[in-house]
Amino acid sequence: MNTLLLTVTAVALVLLVVLLLRPQQEPPESGQEDVDARISPLLRGINFLLSDEPDLALQEMVQVARLRSEAAEVYMALGEMFRSRGEIGRAVRIHQNLLARPDLAKSLHLQAHIALAKDFQTGGLLDRALAQYSKALALKSDHADALEASLRIREQSSEWQRAEELLSRLEQVRNTSYGSHRAYLFSEMAAHCLHEGDLEGASMHAASAIELDSSCVPARIVTLQMAMAAGDDEASIHQIEALYRHANEHFSLVIKKIVAYPEFYRTKAQALLSDFLKLKPDAEIALSWLEAVADLQSRAALLQLYHELNFAPSSLRESLRLQAVVGEAGDAHAVFARKWRKAAKNYSCEVCGVAVIDIRWQCPQCHSWGSLHPKREEVI
Ligand SMILES: [Zn+2]
């Protein structure tokens, strides 16, 4: 109800400004008549709003807006209010009515298209939202908010090529460079090509991404996957070393992919991983390695690796992960640890703080790219 009261106050203020300004420009008699004609429906409208009868309020507000084009602002405020209350249908109707008015000023036209686009976007009607943003961009091609919102929708719909075009336009408008963001878009294109069996496309896009940002993990993962699938051991080792060097924080993500190629793992990669751990002990790598072997190989292989690594946990989180992976099947602690492991949030966003189970290259909440990092805990 607070939002409602605020909006009503805002609406009343807008009208007050309109009323204060108008009489000075018009003959007193007709001005007075006009003011009277507008006050009545507006007061009735506010009354309906306060009685929580938004449809009747809308009818009255429409009267106000018809009387004077300035009062279209009242309309806009009302639309915003409905959207913020989640009443998307009403917000859409208001903004569509506004756009249907032949006397609408160009600046308000732009605002109304943006508002209608936001209504559709909030309601999940992404195609219709995009169409409205396009209309806004046709009126003002450098509208940064419309470009950014369209970019977000293209990303949400996995339309990476279109997203990249919009990012270029946004770069021009804001006169800034989004190299790292573009690298993630290229890496998504590479992953899509790999999934579709287009190896040439995958290789090209991954290379473009790495050229823009050498620490772009998903692009490096695609390159490594391609090298391992092609049986090119030398290139695979080169990519594993590059990942370790340039994207150390997310290195553990590729361990399971490596163990999935048993011959390459046994003859080459196993020794390489051991060397990394001898060089610098890393709980994330050790635990991910144990988890990968537990998933893809025998329990005997797991216990042998556990013995070789001689890994000791140094935080509660590490202890639970270890228990979940090496604990005996019937052991109550292991049963609990496995349940915890399935539900545990492993990554958190440095921008908005959201925590998720599996890695995402774009944050599902704030939409930043590359902002999710493995959760760390206080060492005991
Ligand atoms: Zn975030």
Tab-separated table of C-alpha atoms and ligand atoms in Angstrom:
chain	number	residue	atom	x	y	z
A	1	MET	CA	0.000	0.000	0.000
A	2	ASN	CA	2.997	2.321	0.559
A	3	THR	CA	3.869	2.172	-3.149
A	4	LEU	CA	0.266	2.936	-3.943
A	5	LEU	CA	0.201	5.997	-1.730
A	6	LEU	CA	3.485	7.190	-3.171
A	7	THR	CA	2.163	6.807	-6.701
A	8	VAL	CA	-1.047	8.581	-5.858
A	9	THR	CA	1.001	11.436	-4.401
A	10	ALA	CA	3.156	11.478	-7.526
A	11	VAL	CA	0.082	11.528	-9.754
A	12	ALA	CA	-1.423	14.356	-7.721
A	13	LEU	CA	1.828	16.323	-7.916
A	14	VAL	CA	2.016	15.940	-11.681
A	15	LEU	CA	-1.519	17.273	-11.991
A	16	LEU	CA	-0.735	20.120	-9.645
A	17	VAL	CA	2.181	21.169	-11.823
A	18	VAL	CA	-0.038	20.950	-14.909
A	19	LEU	CA	-2.728	23.008	-13.224
A	20	LEU	CA	-0.298	25.622	-11.955
A	21	LEU	CA	1.298	26.094	-15.341
A	22	ARG	CA	-1.735	26.083	-17.630
A	23	PRO	CA	-3.881	29.052	-16.454
A	24	GLN	CA	-1.076	31.571	-17.146
A	25	GLN	CA	-1.152	30.644	-20.820
A	26	GLU	CA	-4.927	30.611	-21.266
A	27	PRO	CA	-7.839	33.030	-20.829
A	28	PRO	CA	-9.042	32.870	-17.205
A	29	GLU	CA	-12.593	31.681	-17.961
A	30	SER	CA	-11.797	28.765	-20.263
A	31	GLY	CA	-8.771	27.835	-18.083
A	32	GLN	CA	-10.929	27.631	-14.997
A	33	GLU	CA	-13.483	25.509	-16.826
A	34	ASP	CA	-10.741	23.232	-18.065
A	35	VAL	CA	-9.239	22.834	-14.588
A	36	ASP	CA	-12.646	21.964	-13.160
A	37	ALA	CA	-13.227	19.432	-15.911
A	38	ARG	CA	-9.955	17.714	-15.104
A	39	ILE	CA	-10.044	17.828	-11.311
A	40	SER	CA	-13.262	15.925	-11.023
A	41	PRO	CA	-12.253	12.684	-12.793
A	42	LEU	CA	-8.807	12.828	-11.225
A	43	LEU	CA	-10.206	13.029	-7.691
A	44	ARG	CA	-12.615	10.229	-8.496
A	45	GLY	CA	-9.682	8.248	-9.898
A	46	ILE	CA	-7.598	8.752	-6.756
A	47	ASN	CA	-10.603	7.783	-4.670
A	48	PHE	CA	-10.972	4.520	-6.633
A	49	LEU	CA	-7.249	3.830	-6.307
A	50	LEU	CA	-7.445	4.233	-2.547
A	51	SER	CA	-10.458	1.910	-2.445
A	52	ASP	CA	-8.336	-0.616	-4.364
A	53	GLU	CA	-10.531	-0.490	-7.471
A	54	PRO	CA	-7.847	0.034	-10.115
A	55	ASP	CA	-10.104	-0.635	-13.118
A	56	LEU	CA	-12.511	2.145	-12.178
A	57	ALA	CA	-9.543	4.365	-11.330
A	58	LEU	CA	-8.156	3.692	-14.788
A	59	GLN	CA	-11.417	4.728	-16.451
A	60	GLU	CA	-11.324	8.073	-14.658
A	61	MET	CA	-7.656	8.593	-15.413
A	62	VAL	CA	-8.350	7.979	-19.088
A	63	GLN	CA	-10.768	10.921	-18.925
A	64	VAL	CA	-8.007	13.144	-17.534
A	65	ALA	CA	-5.546	12.060	-20.170
A	66	ARG	CA	-8.061	12.737	-22.950
A	67	LEU	CA	-8.646	16.261	-21.779
A	68	ARG	CA	-5.028	17.363	-21.922
A	69	SER	CA	-2.031	15.807	-23.583
A	70	GLU	CA	0.229	16.839	-20.656
A	71	ALA	CA	-1.812	14.507	-18.511
A	72	ALA	CA	-0.318	11.602	-20.476
A	73	GLU	CA	2.321	11.774	-17.739
A	74	VAL	CA	-0.411	10.739	-15.307
A	75	TYR	CA	-1.051	7.755	-17.520
A	76	MET	CA	2.647	6.798	-17.508
A	77	ALA	CA	2.843	6.970	-13.711
A	78	LEU	CA	-0.229	4.769	-13.461
A	79	GLY	CA	1.273	2.209	-15.858
A	80	GLU	CA	4.492	2.077	-13.830
A	81	MET	CA	2.450	1.505	-10.696
A	82	PHE	CA	0.522	-1.418	-12.184
A	83	ARG	CA	3.722	-3.046	-13.458
A	84	SER	CA	5.422	-2.691	-10.072
A	85	ARG	CA	2.387	-4.370	-8.504
A	86	GLY	CA	2.683	-7.241	-10.986
A	87	GLU	CA	-0.541	-6.279	-12.787
A	88	ILE	CA	1.036	-6.607	-16.213
A	89	GLY	CA	-2.231	-6.797	-18.193
A	90	ARG	CA	-3.360	-3.414	-16.888
A	91	ALA	CA	0.063	-1.844	-17.431
A	92	VAL	CA	0.067	-3.122	-21.033
A	93	ARG	CA	-3.432	-1.709	-21.658
A	94	ILE	CA	-2.437	1.721	-20.363
A	95	HIS	CA	0.707	1.938	-22.461
A	96	GLN	CA	-1.040	0.601	-25.570
A	97	ASN	CA	-3.836	3.160	-25.155
A	98	LEU	CA	-1.246	5.868	-24.787
A	99	LEU	CA	0.540	4.807	-27.976
A	100	ALA	CA	-2.783	4.786	-29.855
A	101	ARG	CA	-3.245	8.525	-29.186
A	102	PRO	CA	-2.564	10.532	-32.346
A	103	ASP	CA	-1.513	13.666	-30.407
A	104	LEU	CA	1.195	11.969	-28.342
A	105	ALA	CA	4.489	13.908	-28.266
A	106	LYS	CA	7.527	12.158	-29.769
A	107	SER	CA	9.375	12.075	-26.426
A	108	LEU	CA	6.396	10.366	-24.786
A	109	HIS	CA	6.133	7.952	-27.712
A	110	LEU	CA	9.647	6.778	-26.911
A	111	GLN	CA	8.885	6.498	-23.193
A	112	ALA	CA	5.676	4.577	-23.870
A	113	HIS	CA	7.447	2.044	-26.151
A	114	ILE	CA	10.094	1.501	-23.461
A	115	ALA	CA	7.420	1.162	-20.761
A	116	LEU	CA	5.412	-1.300	-22.872
A	117	ALA	CA	8.591	-3.282	-23.578
A	118	LYS	CA	9.277	-3.470	-19.827
A	119	ASP	CA	5.687	-4.671	-19.243
A	120	PHE	CA	6.148	-7.507	-21.759
A	121	GLN	CA	9.627	-8.337	-20.421
A	122	THR	CA	8.320	-8.498	-16.840
A	123	GLY	CA	5.491	-10.731	-18.057
A	124	GLY	CA	7.983	-13.035	-19.825
A	125	LEU	CA	6.737	-12.148	-23.339
A	126	LEU	CA	10.241	-11.654	-24.662
A	127	ASP	CA	9.429	-11.475	-28.405
A	128	ARG	CA	6.894	-8.726	-27.851
A	129	ALA	CA	9.296	-6.915	-25.511
A	130	LEU	CA	12.010	-7.035	-28.187
A	131	ALA	CA	9.593	-5.644	-30.787
A	132	GLN	CA	8.844	-2.652	-28.522
A	133	TYR	CA	12.538	-2.039	-27.777
A	134	SER	CA	13.138	-2.096	-31.553
A	135	LYS	CA	10.461	0.554	-32.037
A	136	ALA	CA	12.090	2.671	-29.325
A	137	LEU	CA	15.479	2.206	-31.010
A	138	ALA	CA	13.944	3.238	-34.353
A	139	LEU	CA	13.023	6.552	-32.689
A	140	LYS	CA	16.340	6.919	-30.866
A	141	SER	CA	19.053	4.566	-32.098
A	142	ASP	CA	21.473	5.377	-29.251
A	143	HIS	CA	19.052	4.641	-26.405
A	144	ALA	CA	21.465	2.749	-24.108
A	145	ASP	CA	18.784	1.257	-21.831
A	146	ALA	CA	16.838	-0.154	-24.791
A	147	LEU	CA	20.043	-1.594	-26.265
A	148	GLU	CA	21.025	-3.139	-22.942
A	149	ALA	CA	17.577	-4.628	-22.337
A	150	SER	CA	17.504	-6.088	-25.879
A	151	LEU	CA	20.984	-7.530	-25.343
A	152	ARG	CA	19.798	-9.214	-22.127
A	153	ILE	CA	16.802	-10.761	-23.911
A	154	ARG	CA	19.006	-12.086	-26.748
A	155	GLU	CA	21.347	-13.606	-24.140
A	156	GLN	CA	18.418	-15.106	-22.286
A	157	SER	CA	17.233	-16.685	-25.562
A	158	SER	CA	20.785	-17.934	-26.394
A	159	GLU	CA	20.843	-15.798	-29.575
A	160	TRP	CA	24.555	-15.096	-29.280
A	161	GLN	CA	25.143	-13.569	-32.725
A	162	ARG	CA	22.351	-11.034	-32.213
A	163	ALA	CA	23.617	-10.366	-28.692
A	164	GLU	CA	27.067	-9.636	-30.061
A	165	GLU	CA	25.673	-7.123	-32.580
A	166	LEU	CA	23.832	-5.314	-29.783
A	167	LEU	CA	26.961	-5.321	-27.624
A	168	SER	CA	28.829	-3.579	-30.466
A	169	ARG	CA	26.154	-0.894	-30.651
A	170	LEU	CA	26.253	-0.452	-26.882
A	171	GLU	CA	30.037	-0.093	-27.024
A	172	GLN	CA	29.678	2.734	-29.549
A	173	VAL	CA	26.949	4.523	-27.587
A	174	ARG	CA	28.822	4.302	-24.294
A	175	ASN	CA	32.228	4.759	-25.929
A	176	THR	CA	33.678	1.906	-23.928
A	177	SER	CA	35.033	-1.583	-24.592
A	178	TYR	CA	33.307	-4.793	-23.484
A	179	GLY	CA	36.095	-7.183	-24.533
A	180	SER	CA	35.606	-9.705	-21.752
A	181	HIS	CA	31.805	-9.727	-22.206
A	182	ARG	CA	32.287	-10.297	-25.964
A	183	ALA	CA	34.718	-13.163	-25.210
A	184	TYR	CA	31.962	-14.921	-23.240
A	185	LEU	CA	29.520	-14.447	-26.149
A	186	PHE	CA	32.093	-15.976	-28.535
A	187	SER	CA	32.654	-18.866	-26.123
A	188	GLU	CA	28.896	-19.525	-26.068
A	189	MET	CA	28.930	-19.560	-29.894
A	190	ALA	CA	31.879	-21.996	-29.754
A	191	ALA	CA	30.080	-24.317	-27.310
A	192	HIS	CA	26.959	-24.216	-29.507
A	193	CYS	CA	28.998	-25.074	-32.658
A	194	LEU	CA	30.716	-27.948	-30.801
A	195	HIS	CA	27.335	-29.272	-29.702
A	196	GLU	CA	26.110	-29.122	-33.313
A	197	GLY	CA	29.245	-30.890	-34.603
A	198	ASP	CA	30.575	-27.784	-36.383
A	199	LEU	CA	34.215	-28.174	-35.315
A	200	GLU	CA	35.544	-25.431	-37.567
A	201	GLY	CA	33.065	-22.896	-36.155
A	202	ALA	CA	33.778	-24.021	-32.588
A	203	SER	CA	37.518	-23.664	-33.071
A	204	MET	CA	37.187	-20.228	-34.702
A	205	HIS	CA	34.887	-18.758	-32.035
A	206	ALA	CA	36.917	-20.224	-29.142
A	207	ALA	CA	40.092	-18.724	-30.615
A	208	SER	CA	38.396	-15.308	-30.963
A	209	ALA	CA	37.273	-15.499	-27.332
A	210	ILE	CA	40.731	-16.415	-26.030
A	211	GLU	CA	42.289	-13.651	-28.104
A	212	LEU	CA	39.955	-11.128	-26.440
A	213	ASP	CA	40.360	-12.551	-22.937
A	214	SER	CA	43.057	-15.129	-22.223
A	215	SER	CA	41.313	-16.160	-18.976
A	216	CYS	CA	37.951	-16.906	-20.655
A	217	VAL	CA	37.421	-20.357	-19.091
A	218	PRO	CA	34.510	-21.699	-21.233
A	219	ALA	CA	36.434	-20.941	-24.444
A	220	ARG	CA	39.495	-22.778	-23.107
A	221	ILE	CA	37.305	-25.719	-22.044
A	222	VAL	CA	35.876	-25.988	-25.599
A	223	THR	CA	39.403	-25.937	-27.056
A	224	LEU	CA	40.553	-28.669	-24.636
A	225	GLN	CA	37.481	-30.824	-25.319
A	226	MET	CA	38.163	-30.600	-29.066
A	227	ALA	CA	41.825	-31.554	-28.657
A	228	MET	CA	40.965	-34.564	-26.440
A	229	ALA	CA	38.168	-35.699	-28.779
A	230	ALA	CA	40.592	-35.519	-31.721
A	231	GLY	CA	43.099	-37.666	-29.776
A	232	ASP	CA	45.706	-34.927	-30.050
A	233	ASP	CA	47.606	-35.539	-26.778
A	234	GLU	CA	50.156	-32.797	-27.338
A	235	ALA	CA	47.495	-30.129	-27.929
A	236	SER	CA	45.448	-31.460	-24.987
A	237	ILE	CA	48.394	-31.163	-22.598
A	238	HIS	CA	49.099	-27.685	-23.930
A	239	GLN	CA	45.468	-26.667	-23.256
A	240	ILE	CA	45.453	-28.213	-19.761
A	241	GLU	CA	48.613	-26.273	-18.866
A	242	ALA	CA	47.117	-23.078	-20.343
A	243	LEU	CA	43.938	-23.538	-18.290
A	244	TYR	CA	45.973	-24.123	-15.136
A	245	ARG	CA	47.985	-20.974	-15.825
A	246	HIS	CA	45.279	-18.594	-17.072
A	247	ALA	CA	42.136	-19.828	-15.301
A	248	ASN	CA	43.422	-21.511	-12.181
A	249	GLU	CA	40.361	-20.705	-10.103
A	250	HIS	CA	38.110	-22.772	-12.395
A	251	PHE	CA	40.670	-25.420	-13.331
A	252	SER	CA	38.911	-28.118	-11.285
A	253	LEU	CA	35.975	-27.957	-13.751
A	254	VAL	CA	37.948	-29.789	-16.453
A	255	ILE	CA	39.202	-32.676	-14.295
A	256	LYS	CA	36.101	-34.811	-14.849
A	257	LYS	CA	36.290	-34.144	-18.607
A	258	ILE	CA	39.926	-35.328	-18.559
A	259	VAL	CA	39.180	-38.503	-16.543
A	260	ALA	CA	36.438	-39.254	-19.110
A	261	TYR	CA	39.222	-40.045	-21.648
A	262	PRO	CA	40.711	-43.098	-19.795
A	263	GLU	CA	43.660	-43.730	-22.113
A	264	PHE	CA	44.782	-40.096	-22.202
A	265	TYR	CA	44.181	-39.824	-18.429
A	266	ARG	CA	46.214	-42.972	-17.610
A	267	THR	CA	49.150	-42.287	-19.910
A	268	LYS	CA	49.505	-38.490	-19.761
A	269	ALA	CA	47.053	-36.454	-17.669
A	270	GLN	CA	47.360	-38.326	-14.358
A	271	ALA	CA	51.044	-37.414	-14.032
A	272	LEU	CA	50.309	-33.834	-15.079
A	273	LEU	CA	47.646	-33.414	-12.359
A	274	SER	CA	50.026	-34.901	-9.765
A	275	ASP	CA	52.691	-32.403	-10.811
A	276	PHE	CA	50.254	-29.506	-10.378
A	277	LEU	CA	49.437	-30.638	-6.832
A	278	LYS	CA	53.099	-31.145	-5.944
A	279	LEU	CA	53.836	-27.670	-7.274
A	280	LYS	CA	51.049	-26.111	-5.206
A	281	PRO	CA	48.608	-28.056	-2.981
A	282	ASP	CA	45.030	-27.152	-3.953
A	283	ALA	CA	42.026	-28.607	-2.116
A	284	GLU	CA	39.630	-27.771	-4.973
A	285	ILE	CA	41.737	-29.729	-7.493
A	286	ALA	CA	42.332	-32.673	-5.112
A	287	LEU	CA	38.639	-33.003	-4.186
A	288	SER	CA	37.399	-32.573	-7.778
A	289	TRP	CA	39.876	-35.211	-8.890
A	290	LEU	CA	38.666	-37.667	-6.215
A	291	GLU	CA	35.035	-36.912	-7.172
A	292	ALA	CA	35.746	-37.476	-10.876
A	293	VAL	CA	37.422	-40.843	-10.217
A	294	ALA	CA	34.592	-41.867	-7.856
A	295	ASP	CA	32.053	-41.066	-10.615
A	296	LEU	CA	33.868	-42.591	-13.587
A	297	GLN	CA	36.140	-45.342	-12.224
A	298	SER	CA	36.106	-48.091	-9.591
A	299	ARG	CA	36.125	-47.674	-5.808
A	300	ALA	CA	39.537	-49.364	-5.769
A	301	ALA	CA	40.883	-46.680	-8.123
A	302	LEU	CA	39.356	-43.997	-5.887
A	303	LEU	CA	40.929	-45.370	-2.698
A	304	GLN	CA	44.306	-45.713	-4.422
A	305	LEU	CA	44.163	-42.075	-5.541
A	306	TYR	CA	43.071	-41.005	-2.052
A	307	HIS	CA	46.080	-42.831	-0.627
A	308	GLU	CA	48.435	-41.253	-3.188
A	309	LEU	CA	47.139	-37.719	-2.725
A	310	ASN	CA	47.262	-38.007	1.057
A	311	PHE	CA	44.741	-35.147	1.158
A	312	ALA	CA	43.714	-33.654	4.530
A	313	PRO	CA	40.800	-31.195	4.662
A	314	SER	CA	41.316	-27.797	6.281
A	315	SER	CA	37.737	-26.488	6.413
A	316	LEU	CA	34.322	-27.868	7.278
A	317	ARG	CA	33.334	-27.705	3.625
A	318	GLU	CA	36.384	-29.682	2.481
A	319	SER	CA	35.830	-32.243	5.234
A	320	LEU	CA	32.223	-32.821	4.155
A	321	ARG	CA	33.213	-33.111	0.489
A	322	LEU	CA	35.864	-35.671	1.367
A	323	GLN	CA	33.423	-37.621	3.547
A	324	ALA	CA	30.864	-37.597	0.714
A	325	VAL	CA	33.338	-39.023	-1.767
A	326	VAL	CA	35.334	-41.599	0.234
A	327	GLY	CA	32.893	-42.489	3.075
A	328	GLU	CA	31.625	-46.100	3.320
A	329	ALA	CA	28.188	-46.711	1.755
A	330	GLY	CA	26.337	-47.509	5.035
A	331	ASP	CA	28.109	-44.952	7.225
A	332	ALA	CA	25.718	-42.355	8.689
A	333	HIS	CA	28.265	-39.517	8.334
A	334	ALA	CA	28.848	-40.393	4.696
A	335	VAL	CA	25.084	-40.567	4.031
A	336	PHE	CA	24.676	-37.099	5.517
A	337	ALA	CA	27.709	-35.704	3.668
A	338	ARG	CA	26.373	-37.018	0.322
A	339	LYS	CA	23.014	-35.374	0.932
A	340	TRP	CA	24.787	-32.122	1.804
A	341	ARG	CA	26.999	-32.399	-1.298
A	342	LYS	CA	23.979	-32.649	-3.628
A	343	ALA	CA	22.357	-29.506	-2.227
A	344	ALA	CA	25.480	-27.467	-1.411
A	345	LYS	CA	25.877	-24.164	-3.244
A	346	ASN	CA	29.364	-24.177	-4.738
A	347	TYR	CA	29.614	-20.790	-6.439
A	348	SER	CA	28.689	-17.256	-5.457
A	349	CYS	CA	28.454	-14.035	-7.474
A	350	GLU	CA	30.906	-11.279	-6.606
A	351	VAL	CA	28.451	-8.640	-7.866
A	352	CYS	CA	25.079	-9.576	-6.356
A	353	GLY	CA	26.008	-12.362	-3.926
A	354	VAL	CA	23.645	-15.027	-5.300
A	355	ALA	CA	24.828	-18.594	-4.599
A	356	VAL	CA	24.305	-21.514	-7.021
A	357	ILE	CA	25.101	-25.243	-7.151
A	358	ASP	CA	26.676	-25.456	-10.631
A	359	ILE	CA	28.901	-22.965	-12.399
A	360	ARG	CA	27.260	-20.421	-14.713
A	361	TRP	CA	29.291	-18.058	-16.838
A	362	GLN	CA	26.518	-15.458	-16.671
A	363	CYS	CA	25.001	-14.766	-13.262
A	364	PRO	CA	21.327	-15.863	-13.247
A	365	GLN	CA	20.400	-12.941	-10.999
A	366	CYS	CA	22.414	-9.844	-11.977
A	367	HIS	CA	23.408	-11.097	-15.491
A	368	SER	CA	27.110	-10.186	-15.035
A	369	TRP	CA	29.521	-12.387	-16.979
A	370	GLY	CA	32.345	-14.280	-15.231
A	371	SER	CA	31.275	-13.052	-11.793
A	372	LEU	CA	30.716	-16.455	-10.139
A	373	HIS	CA	33.585	-17.798	-8.058
A	374	PRO	CA	34.003	-21.019	-6.067
A	375	LYS	CA	32.856	-20.579	-2.480
A	376	ARG	CA	35.680	-20.466	-0.005
A	377	GLU	CA	35.407	-21.113	3.691
A	378	GLU	CA	37.411	-20.117	6.667
A	379	VAL	CA	40.290	-22.521	7.187
A	380	ILE	CA	40.109	-24.280	10.567
B	1	ZN	ZN	25.186	-11.772	-9.764
